[in-house]
PDB file of C-alpha atoms in Angstrom:
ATOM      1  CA  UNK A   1      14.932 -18.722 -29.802  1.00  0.00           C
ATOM      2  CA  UNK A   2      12.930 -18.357 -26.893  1.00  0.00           C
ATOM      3  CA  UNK A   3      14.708 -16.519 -23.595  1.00  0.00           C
ATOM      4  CA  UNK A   4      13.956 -19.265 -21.456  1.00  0.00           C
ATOM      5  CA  UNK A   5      17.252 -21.230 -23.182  1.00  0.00           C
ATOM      6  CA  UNK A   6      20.684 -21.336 -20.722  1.00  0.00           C
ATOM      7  CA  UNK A   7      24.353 -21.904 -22.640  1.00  0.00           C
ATOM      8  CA  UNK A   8      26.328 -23.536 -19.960  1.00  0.00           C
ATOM      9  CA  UNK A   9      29.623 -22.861 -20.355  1.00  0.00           C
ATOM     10  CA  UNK A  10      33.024 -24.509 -18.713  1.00  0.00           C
ATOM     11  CA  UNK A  11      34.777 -23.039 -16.385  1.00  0.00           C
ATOM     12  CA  UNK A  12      37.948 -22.456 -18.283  1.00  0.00           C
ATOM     13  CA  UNK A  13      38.090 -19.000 -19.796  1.00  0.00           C
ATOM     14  CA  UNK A  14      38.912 -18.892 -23.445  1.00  0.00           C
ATOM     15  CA  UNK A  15      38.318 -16.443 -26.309  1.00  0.00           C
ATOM     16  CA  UNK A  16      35.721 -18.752 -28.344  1.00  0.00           C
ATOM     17  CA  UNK A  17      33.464 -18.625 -24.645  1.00  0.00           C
ATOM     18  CA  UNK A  18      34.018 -14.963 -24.420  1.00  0.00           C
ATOM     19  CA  UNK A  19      32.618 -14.938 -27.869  1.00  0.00           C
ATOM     20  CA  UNK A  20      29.771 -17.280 -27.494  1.00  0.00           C
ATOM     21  CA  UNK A  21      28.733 -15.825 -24.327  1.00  0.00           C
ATOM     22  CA  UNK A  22      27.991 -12.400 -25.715  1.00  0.00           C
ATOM     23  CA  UNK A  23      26.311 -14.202 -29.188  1.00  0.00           C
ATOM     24  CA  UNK A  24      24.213 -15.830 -26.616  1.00  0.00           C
ATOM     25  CA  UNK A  25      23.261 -12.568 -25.021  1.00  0.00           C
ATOM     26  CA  UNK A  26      22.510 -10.788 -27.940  1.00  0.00           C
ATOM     27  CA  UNK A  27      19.942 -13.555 -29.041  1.00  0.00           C
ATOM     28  CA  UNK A  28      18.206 -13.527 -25.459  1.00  0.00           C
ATOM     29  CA  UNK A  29      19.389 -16.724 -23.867  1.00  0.00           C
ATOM     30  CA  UNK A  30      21.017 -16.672 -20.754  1.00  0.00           C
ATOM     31  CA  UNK A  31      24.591 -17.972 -20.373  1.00  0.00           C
ATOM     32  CA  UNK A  32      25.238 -19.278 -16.934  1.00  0.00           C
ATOM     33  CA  UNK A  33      29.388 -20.977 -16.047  1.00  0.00           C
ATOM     34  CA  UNK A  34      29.353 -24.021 -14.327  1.00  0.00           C
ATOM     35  CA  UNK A  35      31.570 -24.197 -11.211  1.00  0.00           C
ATOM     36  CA  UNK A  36      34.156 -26.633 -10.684  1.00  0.00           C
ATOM     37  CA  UNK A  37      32.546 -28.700 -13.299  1.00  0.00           C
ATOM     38  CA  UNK A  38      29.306 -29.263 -11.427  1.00  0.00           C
ATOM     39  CA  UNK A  39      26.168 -28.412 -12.382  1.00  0.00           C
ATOM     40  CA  UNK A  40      25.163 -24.569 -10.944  1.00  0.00           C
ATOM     41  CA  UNK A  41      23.060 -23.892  -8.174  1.00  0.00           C
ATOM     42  CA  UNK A  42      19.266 -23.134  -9.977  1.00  0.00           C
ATOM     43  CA  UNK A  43      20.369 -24.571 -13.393  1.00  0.00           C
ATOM     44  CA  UNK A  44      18.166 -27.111 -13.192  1.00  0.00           C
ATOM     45  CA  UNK A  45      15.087 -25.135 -13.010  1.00  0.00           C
ATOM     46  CA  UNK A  46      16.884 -22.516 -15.146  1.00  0.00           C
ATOM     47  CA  UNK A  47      15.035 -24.024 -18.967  1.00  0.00           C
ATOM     48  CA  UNK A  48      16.323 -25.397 -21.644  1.00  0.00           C
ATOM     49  CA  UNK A  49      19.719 -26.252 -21.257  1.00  0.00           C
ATOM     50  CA  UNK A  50      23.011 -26.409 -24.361  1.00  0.00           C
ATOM     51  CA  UNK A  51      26.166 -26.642 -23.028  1.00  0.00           C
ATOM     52  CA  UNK A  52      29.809 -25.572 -24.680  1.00  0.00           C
ATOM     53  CA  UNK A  53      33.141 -26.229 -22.767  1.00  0.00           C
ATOM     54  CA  UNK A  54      34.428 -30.348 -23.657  1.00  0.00           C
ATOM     55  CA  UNK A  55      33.761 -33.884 -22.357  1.00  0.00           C
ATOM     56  CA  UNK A  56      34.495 -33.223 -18.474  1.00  0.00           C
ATOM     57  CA  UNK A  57      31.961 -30.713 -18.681  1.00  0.00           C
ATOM     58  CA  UNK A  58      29.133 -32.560 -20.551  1.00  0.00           C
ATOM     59  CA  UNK A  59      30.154 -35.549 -18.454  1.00  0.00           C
ATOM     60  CA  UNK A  60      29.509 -33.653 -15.220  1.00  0.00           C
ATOM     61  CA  UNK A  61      26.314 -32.670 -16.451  1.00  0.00           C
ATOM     62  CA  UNK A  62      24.617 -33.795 -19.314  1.00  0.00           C
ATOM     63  CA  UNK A  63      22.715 -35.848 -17.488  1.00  0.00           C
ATOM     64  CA  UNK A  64      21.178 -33.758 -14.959  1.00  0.00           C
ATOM     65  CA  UNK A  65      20.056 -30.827 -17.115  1.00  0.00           C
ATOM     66  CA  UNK A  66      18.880 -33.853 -19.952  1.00  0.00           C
ATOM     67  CA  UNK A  67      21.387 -32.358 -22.345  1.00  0.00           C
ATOM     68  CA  UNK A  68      22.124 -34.799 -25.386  1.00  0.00           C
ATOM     69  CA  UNK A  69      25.931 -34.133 -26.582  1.00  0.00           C
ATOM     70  CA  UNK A  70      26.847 -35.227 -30.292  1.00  0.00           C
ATOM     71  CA  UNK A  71      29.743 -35.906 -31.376  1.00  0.00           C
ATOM     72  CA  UNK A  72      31.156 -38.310 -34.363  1.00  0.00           C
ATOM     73  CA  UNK A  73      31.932 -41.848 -34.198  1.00  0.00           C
ATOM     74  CA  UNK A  74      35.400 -42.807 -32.854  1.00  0.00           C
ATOM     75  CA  UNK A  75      36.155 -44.178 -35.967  1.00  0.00           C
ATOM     76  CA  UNK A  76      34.976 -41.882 -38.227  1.00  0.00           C
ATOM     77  CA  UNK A  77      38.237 -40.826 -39.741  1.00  0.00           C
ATOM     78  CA  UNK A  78      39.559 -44.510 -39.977  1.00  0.00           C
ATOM     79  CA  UNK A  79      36.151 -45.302 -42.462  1.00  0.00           C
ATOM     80  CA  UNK A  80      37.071 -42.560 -44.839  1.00  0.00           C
ATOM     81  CA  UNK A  81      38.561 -43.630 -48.034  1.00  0.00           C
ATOM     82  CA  UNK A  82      42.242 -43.198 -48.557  1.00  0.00           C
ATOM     83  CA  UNK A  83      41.499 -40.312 -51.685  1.00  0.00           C
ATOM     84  CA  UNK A  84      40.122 -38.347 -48.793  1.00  0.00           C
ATOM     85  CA  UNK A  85      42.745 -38.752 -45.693  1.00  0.00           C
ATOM     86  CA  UNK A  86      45.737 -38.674 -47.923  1.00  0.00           C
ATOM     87  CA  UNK A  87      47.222 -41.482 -45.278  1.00  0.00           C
ATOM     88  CA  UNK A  88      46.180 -44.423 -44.062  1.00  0.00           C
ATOM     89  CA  UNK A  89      44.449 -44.337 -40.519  1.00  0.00           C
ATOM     90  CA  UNK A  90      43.396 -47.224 -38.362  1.00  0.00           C
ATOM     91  CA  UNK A  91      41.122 -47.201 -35.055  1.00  0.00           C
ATOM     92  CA  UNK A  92      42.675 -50.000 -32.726  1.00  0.00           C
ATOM     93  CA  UNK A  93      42.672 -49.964 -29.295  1.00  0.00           C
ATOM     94  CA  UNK A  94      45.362 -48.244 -26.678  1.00  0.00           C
ATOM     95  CA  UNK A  95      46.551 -51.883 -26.251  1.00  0.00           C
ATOM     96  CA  UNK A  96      47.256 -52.895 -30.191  1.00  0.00           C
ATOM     97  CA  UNK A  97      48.985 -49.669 -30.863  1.00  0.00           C
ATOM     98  CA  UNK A  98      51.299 -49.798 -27.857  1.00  0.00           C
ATOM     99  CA  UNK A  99      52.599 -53.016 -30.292  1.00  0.00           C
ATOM    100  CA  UNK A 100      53.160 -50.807 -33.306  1.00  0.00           C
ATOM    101  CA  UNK A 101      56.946 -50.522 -34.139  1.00  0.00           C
ATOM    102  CA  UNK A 102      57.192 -47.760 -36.390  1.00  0.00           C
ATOM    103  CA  UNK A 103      56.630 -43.953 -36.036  1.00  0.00           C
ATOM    104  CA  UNK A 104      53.063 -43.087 -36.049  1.00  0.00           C
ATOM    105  CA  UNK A 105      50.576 -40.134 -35.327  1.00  0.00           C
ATOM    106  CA  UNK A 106      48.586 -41.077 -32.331  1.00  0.00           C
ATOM    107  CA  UNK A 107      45.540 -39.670 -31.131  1.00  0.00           C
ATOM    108  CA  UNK A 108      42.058 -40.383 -28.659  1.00  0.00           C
ATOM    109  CA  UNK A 109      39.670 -39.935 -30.927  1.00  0.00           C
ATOM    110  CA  UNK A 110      37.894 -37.248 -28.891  1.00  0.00           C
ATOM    111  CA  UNK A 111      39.169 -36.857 -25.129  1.00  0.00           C
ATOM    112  CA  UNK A 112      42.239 -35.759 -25.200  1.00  0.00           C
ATOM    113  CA  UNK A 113      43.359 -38.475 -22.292  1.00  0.00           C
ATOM    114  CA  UNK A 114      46.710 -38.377 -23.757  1.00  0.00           C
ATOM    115  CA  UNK A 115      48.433 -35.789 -25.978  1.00  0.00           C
ATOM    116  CA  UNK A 116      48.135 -36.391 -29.721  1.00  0.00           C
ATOM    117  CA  UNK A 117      51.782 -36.671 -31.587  1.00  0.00           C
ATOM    118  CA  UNK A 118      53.888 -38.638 -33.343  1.00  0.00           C
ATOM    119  CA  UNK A 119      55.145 -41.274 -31.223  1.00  0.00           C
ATOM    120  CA  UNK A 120      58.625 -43.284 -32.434  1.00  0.00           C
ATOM    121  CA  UNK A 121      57.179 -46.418 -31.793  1.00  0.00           C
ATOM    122  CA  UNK A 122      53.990 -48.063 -29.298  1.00  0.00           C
ATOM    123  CA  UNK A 123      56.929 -48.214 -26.822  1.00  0.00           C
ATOM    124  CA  UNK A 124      56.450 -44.477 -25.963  1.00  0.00           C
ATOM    125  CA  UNK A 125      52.693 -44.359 -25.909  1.00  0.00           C
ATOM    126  CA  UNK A 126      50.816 -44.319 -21.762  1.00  0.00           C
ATOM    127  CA  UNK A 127      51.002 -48.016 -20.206  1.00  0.00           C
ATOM    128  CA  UNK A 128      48.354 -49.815 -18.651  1.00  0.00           C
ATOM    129  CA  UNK A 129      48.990 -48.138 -15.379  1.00  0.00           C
ATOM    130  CA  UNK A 130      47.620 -44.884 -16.752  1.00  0.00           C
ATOM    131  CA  UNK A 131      45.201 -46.071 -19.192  1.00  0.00           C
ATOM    132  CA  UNK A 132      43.090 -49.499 -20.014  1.00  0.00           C
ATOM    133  CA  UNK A 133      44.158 -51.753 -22.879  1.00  0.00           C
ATOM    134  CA  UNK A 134      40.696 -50.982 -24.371  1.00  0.00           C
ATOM    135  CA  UNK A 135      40.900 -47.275 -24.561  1.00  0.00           C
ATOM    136  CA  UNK A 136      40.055 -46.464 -28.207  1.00  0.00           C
ATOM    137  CA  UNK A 137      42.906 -44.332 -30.073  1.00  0.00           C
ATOM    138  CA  UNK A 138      43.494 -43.588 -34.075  1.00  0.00           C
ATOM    139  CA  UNK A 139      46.416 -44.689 -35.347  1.00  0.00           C
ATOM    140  CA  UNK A 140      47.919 -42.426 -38.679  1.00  0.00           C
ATOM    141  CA  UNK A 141      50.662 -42.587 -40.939  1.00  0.00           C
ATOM    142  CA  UNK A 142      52.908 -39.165 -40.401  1.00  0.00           C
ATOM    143  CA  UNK A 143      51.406 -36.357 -42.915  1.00  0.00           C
ATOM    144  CA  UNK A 144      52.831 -32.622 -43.087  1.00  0.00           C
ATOM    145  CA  UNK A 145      49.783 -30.108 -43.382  1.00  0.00           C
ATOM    146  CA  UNK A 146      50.844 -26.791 -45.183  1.00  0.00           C
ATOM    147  CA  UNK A 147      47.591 -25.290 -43.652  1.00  0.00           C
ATOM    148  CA  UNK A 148      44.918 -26.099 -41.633  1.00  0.00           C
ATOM    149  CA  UNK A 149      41.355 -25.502 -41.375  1.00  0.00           C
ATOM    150  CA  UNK A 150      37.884 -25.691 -39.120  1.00  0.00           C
ATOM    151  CA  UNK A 151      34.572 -26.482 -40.500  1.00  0.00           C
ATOM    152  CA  UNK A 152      31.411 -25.812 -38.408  1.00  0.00           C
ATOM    153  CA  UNK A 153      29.166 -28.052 -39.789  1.00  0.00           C
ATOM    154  CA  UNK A 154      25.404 -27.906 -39.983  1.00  0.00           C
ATOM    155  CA  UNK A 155      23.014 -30.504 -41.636  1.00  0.00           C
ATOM    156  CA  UNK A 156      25.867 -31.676 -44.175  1.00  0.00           C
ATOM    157  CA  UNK A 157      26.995 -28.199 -45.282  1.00  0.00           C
ATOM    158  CA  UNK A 158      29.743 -25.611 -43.879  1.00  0.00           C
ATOM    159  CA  UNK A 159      27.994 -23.100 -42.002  1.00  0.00           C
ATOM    160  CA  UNK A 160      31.163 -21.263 -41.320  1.00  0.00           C
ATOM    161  CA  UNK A 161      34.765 -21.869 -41.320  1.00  0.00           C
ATOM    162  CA  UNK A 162      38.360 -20.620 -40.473  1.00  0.00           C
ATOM    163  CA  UNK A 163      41.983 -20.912 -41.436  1.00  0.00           C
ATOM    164  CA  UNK A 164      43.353 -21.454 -37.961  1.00  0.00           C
ATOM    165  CA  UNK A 165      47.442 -22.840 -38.954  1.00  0.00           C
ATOM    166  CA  UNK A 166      49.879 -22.017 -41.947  1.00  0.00           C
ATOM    167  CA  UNK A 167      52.405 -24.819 -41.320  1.00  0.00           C
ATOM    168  CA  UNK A 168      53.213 -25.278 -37.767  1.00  0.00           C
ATOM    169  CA  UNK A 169      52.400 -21.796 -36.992  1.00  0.00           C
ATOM    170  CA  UNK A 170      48.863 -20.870 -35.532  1.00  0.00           C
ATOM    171  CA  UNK A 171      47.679 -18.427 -37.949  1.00  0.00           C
ATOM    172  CA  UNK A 172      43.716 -17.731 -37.693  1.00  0.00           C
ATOM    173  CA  UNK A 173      41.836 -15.720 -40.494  1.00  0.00           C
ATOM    174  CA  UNK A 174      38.428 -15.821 -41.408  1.00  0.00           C
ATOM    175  CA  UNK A 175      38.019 -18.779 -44.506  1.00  0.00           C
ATOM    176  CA  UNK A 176      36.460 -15.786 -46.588  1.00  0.00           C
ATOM    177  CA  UNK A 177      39.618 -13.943 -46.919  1.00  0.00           C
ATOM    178  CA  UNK A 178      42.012 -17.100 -47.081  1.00  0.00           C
ATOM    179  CA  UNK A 179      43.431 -17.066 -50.976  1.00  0.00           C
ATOM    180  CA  UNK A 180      42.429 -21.029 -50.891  1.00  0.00           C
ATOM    181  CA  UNK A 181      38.902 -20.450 -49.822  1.00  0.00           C
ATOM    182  CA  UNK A 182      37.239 -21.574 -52.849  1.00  0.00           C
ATOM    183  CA  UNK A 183      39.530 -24.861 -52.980  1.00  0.00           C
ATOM    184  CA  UNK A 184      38.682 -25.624 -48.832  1.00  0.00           C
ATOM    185  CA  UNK A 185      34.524 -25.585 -50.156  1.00  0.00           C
ATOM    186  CA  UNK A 186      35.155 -27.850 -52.711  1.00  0.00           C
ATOM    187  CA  UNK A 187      36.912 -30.358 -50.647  1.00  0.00           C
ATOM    188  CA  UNK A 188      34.688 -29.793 -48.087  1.00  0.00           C
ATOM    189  CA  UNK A 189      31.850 -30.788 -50.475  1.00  0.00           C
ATOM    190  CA  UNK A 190      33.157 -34.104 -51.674  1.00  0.00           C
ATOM    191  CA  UNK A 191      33.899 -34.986 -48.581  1.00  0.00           C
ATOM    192  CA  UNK A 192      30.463 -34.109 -46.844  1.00  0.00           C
ATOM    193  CA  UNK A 193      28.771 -35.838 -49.443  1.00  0.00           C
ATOM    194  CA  UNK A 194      30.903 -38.898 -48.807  1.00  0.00           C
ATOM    195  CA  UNK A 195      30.536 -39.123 -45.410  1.00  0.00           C
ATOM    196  CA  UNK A 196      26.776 -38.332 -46.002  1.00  0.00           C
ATOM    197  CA  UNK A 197      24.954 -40.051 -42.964  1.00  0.00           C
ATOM    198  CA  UNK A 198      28.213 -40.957 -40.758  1.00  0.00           C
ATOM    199  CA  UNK A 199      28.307 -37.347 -38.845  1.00  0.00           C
ATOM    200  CA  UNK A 200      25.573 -36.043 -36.508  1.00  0.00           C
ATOM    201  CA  UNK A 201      23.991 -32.823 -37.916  1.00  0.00           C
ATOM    202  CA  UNK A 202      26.266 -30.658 -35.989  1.00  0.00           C
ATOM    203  CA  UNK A 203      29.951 -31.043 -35.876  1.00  0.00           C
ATOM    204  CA  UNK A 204      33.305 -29.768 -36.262  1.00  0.00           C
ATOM    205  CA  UNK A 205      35.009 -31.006 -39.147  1.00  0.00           C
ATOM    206  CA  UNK A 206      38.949 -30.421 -40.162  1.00  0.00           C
ATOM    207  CA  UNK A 207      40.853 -30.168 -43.537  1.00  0.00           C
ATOM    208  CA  UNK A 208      44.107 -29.910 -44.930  1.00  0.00           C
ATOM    209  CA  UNK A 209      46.082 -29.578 -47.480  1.00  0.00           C
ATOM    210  CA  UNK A 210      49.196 -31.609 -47.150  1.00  0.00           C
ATOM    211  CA  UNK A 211      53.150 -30.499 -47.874  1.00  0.00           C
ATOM    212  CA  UNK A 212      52.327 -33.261 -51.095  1.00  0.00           C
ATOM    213  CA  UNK A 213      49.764 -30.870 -52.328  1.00  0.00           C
ATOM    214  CA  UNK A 214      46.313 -33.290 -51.657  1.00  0.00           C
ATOM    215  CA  UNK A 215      43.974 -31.729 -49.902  1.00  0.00           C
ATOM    216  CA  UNK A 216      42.598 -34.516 -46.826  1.00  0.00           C
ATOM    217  CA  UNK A 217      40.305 -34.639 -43.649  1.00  0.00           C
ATOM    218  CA  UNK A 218      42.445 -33.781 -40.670  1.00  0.00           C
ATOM    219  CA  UNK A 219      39.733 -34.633 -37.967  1.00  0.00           C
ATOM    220  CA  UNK A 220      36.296 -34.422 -36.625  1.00  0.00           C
ATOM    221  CA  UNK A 221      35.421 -33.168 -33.329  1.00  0.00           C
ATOM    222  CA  UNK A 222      32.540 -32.455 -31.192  1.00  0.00           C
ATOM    223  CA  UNK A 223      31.317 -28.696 -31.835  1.00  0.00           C
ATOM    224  CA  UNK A 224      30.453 -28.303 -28.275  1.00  0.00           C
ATOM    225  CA  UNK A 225      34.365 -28.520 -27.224  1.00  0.00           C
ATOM    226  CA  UNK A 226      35.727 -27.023 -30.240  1.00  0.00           C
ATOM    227  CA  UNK A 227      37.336 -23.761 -30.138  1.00  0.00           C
ATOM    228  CA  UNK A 228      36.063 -21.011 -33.181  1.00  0.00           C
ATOM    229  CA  UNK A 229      39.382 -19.519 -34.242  1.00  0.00           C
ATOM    230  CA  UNK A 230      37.977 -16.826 -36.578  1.00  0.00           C
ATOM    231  CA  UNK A 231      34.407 -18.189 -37.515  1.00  0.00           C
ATOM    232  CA  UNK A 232      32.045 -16.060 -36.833  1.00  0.00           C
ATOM    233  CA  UNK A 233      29.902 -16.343 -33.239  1.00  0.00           C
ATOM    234  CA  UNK A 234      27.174 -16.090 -34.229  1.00  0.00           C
ATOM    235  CA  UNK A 235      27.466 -19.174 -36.951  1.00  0.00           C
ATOM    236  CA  UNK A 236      29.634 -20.821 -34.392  1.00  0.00           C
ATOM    237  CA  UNK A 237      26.325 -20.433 -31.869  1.00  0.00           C
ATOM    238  CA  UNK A 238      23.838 -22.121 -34.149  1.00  0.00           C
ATOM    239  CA  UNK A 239      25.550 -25.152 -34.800  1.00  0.00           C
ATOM    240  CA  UNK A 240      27.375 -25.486 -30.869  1.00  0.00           C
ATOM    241  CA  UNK A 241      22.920 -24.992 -29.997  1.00  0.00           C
ATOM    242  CA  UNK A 242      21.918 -28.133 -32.391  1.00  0.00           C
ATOM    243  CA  UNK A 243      25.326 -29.813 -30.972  1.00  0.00           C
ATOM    244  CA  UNK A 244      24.469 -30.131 -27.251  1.00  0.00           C
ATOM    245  CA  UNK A 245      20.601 -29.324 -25.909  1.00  0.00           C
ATOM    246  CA  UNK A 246      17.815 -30.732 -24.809  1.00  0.00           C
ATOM    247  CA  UNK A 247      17.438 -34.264 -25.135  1.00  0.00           C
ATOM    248  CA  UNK A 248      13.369 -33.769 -26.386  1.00  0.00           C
ATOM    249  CA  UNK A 249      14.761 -31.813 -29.117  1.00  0.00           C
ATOM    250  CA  UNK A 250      17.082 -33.927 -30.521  1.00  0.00           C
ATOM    251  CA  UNK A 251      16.309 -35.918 -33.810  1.00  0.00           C
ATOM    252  CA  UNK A 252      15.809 -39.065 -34.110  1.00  0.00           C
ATOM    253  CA  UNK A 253      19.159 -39.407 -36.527  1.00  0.00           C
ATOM    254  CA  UNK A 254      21.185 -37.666 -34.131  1.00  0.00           C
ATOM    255  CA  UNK A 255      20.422 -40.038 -31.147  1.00  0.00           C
ATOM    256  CA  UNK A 256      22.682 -42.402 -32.275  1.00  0.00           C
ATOM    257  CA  UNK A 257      25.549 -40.020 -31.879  1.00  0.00           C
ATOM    258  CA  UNK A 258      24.801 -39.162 -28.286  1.00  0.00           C
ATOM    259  CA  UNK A 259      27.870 -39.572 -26.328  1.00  0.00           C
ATOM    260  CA  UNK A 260      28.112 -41.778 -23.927  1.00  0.00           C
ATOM    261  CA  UNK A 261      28.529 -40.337 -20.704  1.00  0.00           C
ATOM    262  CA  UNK A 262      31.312 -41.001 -18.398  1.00  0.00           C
ATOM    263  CA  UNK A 263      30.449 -41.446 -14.393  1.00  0.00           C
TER     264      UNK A 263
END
């Protein structure tokens, strides 16, 4: 990696950035923190630009440092087959679920413009006054996870992982020492190879294995706004790099997970 590479990092402090920051370091790129969400004074002249810190950030400035952020579909989770969400999940729009009248996980697919929970009904989910009808959301049946875990994901295969919740409790630990390690790999493998061609080359996936003893996908997420938990940095680094960088290096199978940006 050559040292003319910047990591630009959000402005909200949290462990994972402390963590990338000095990975970063050690491998000779610079890591620069944007300010108030804008892009920094010199950054465009600064090189080659990846960025790590969530949608407001990329937003701000994707587009001005010709940074191409992937993330998976909106939908991805709904086009899974049942054996491997253990529930069913729909993607409908704000407007359709604010018609469901049954209790339901609901969740933006990748902002969080609203927070994700169980809701009792559509009844309780943000009206049109705070949201448009066509906002896209995921709609779940309700599914108890005994534990949790994050996947960094690089060209189909886990690059590194973490245990990051034991029932509702947060409970990080590297996936190496977690006693269901070997169980978490072979999910992960089936489901990798099932979704083979629906996830950019860099992502965040998670699993879970539910209070009914199935293991299931839990989510996918951008790796660019996804927090590390106990992966290791420097793993966490080379697939946040492919995630969100310059738009000349980007495949061509990646393009069509380029987020759109929002003005």
């Amino acid at each position: 990696m050559n040292d003319d590479r910047v990591l630009l990092l959000a402005p909200r402090a949290s462990d994972t950035r402390q963590r990338l920051t000095e990975a970063a370091t050690g491998r000779g790129l610079r890591a620069a923190t944007a300010e108030d969400w804008r892009v920094p004074d010199g950054a465009r002249d600064a090189g080659r630009t990846h960025l790590y810190g969530g949608p407001l950030l990329a937003d701000r400035v994707a587009r001005a440092l010709d940074v191409t952020a992937l993330e998976p579909p909106a939908d991805w989770l709904a086009e899974l087959p049942l054996a491997l969400t253990g529930r069913r999940v729909e993607a409908v729009t704000l407007a359709e679920a604010r018609r469901l009248r049954r209790p339901a996980f609901v969740k933006p697919p990748t902002d969080k413009f609203f927070p994700a929970r169980i809701y009792p009904d559509g009844s309780r989910l943000p009206g049109p006054d705070a949201f448009d009808d066509d906002l896209p959301v995921l709609v779940s049946d309700i599914v108890r996870f005994e534990r949790e875990y994050r996947l960094f994901v690089l060209d189909g295969a886990v690059h590194d992982g973490s245990r990051y919740a034991v029932g509702p409790r947060l409970d990080p630990a590297p996936l190496a020492v977690d006693p269901y390690a070997a169980e978490v790999h072979a999910f992960a493998v089936e489901l990798l190879a099932a979704c083979d061609g629906s996830l950019p080359s860099a992502a965040v996936v998670d699993v879970g294995l539910s209070a009914e003893g199935g293991w299931a996908a839990v989510e996918a997420n951008p790796a660019w706004s996804s927090g590390g938990y106990a992966c290791d940095p420097e793993r966490v680094l080379d697939v946040v790099l492919r995630a969100a960088g310059p738009t000349a290096e980007t495949a061509p199978t990646d393009l069509p997970f380029a987020r759109t940006l929002q003005r």
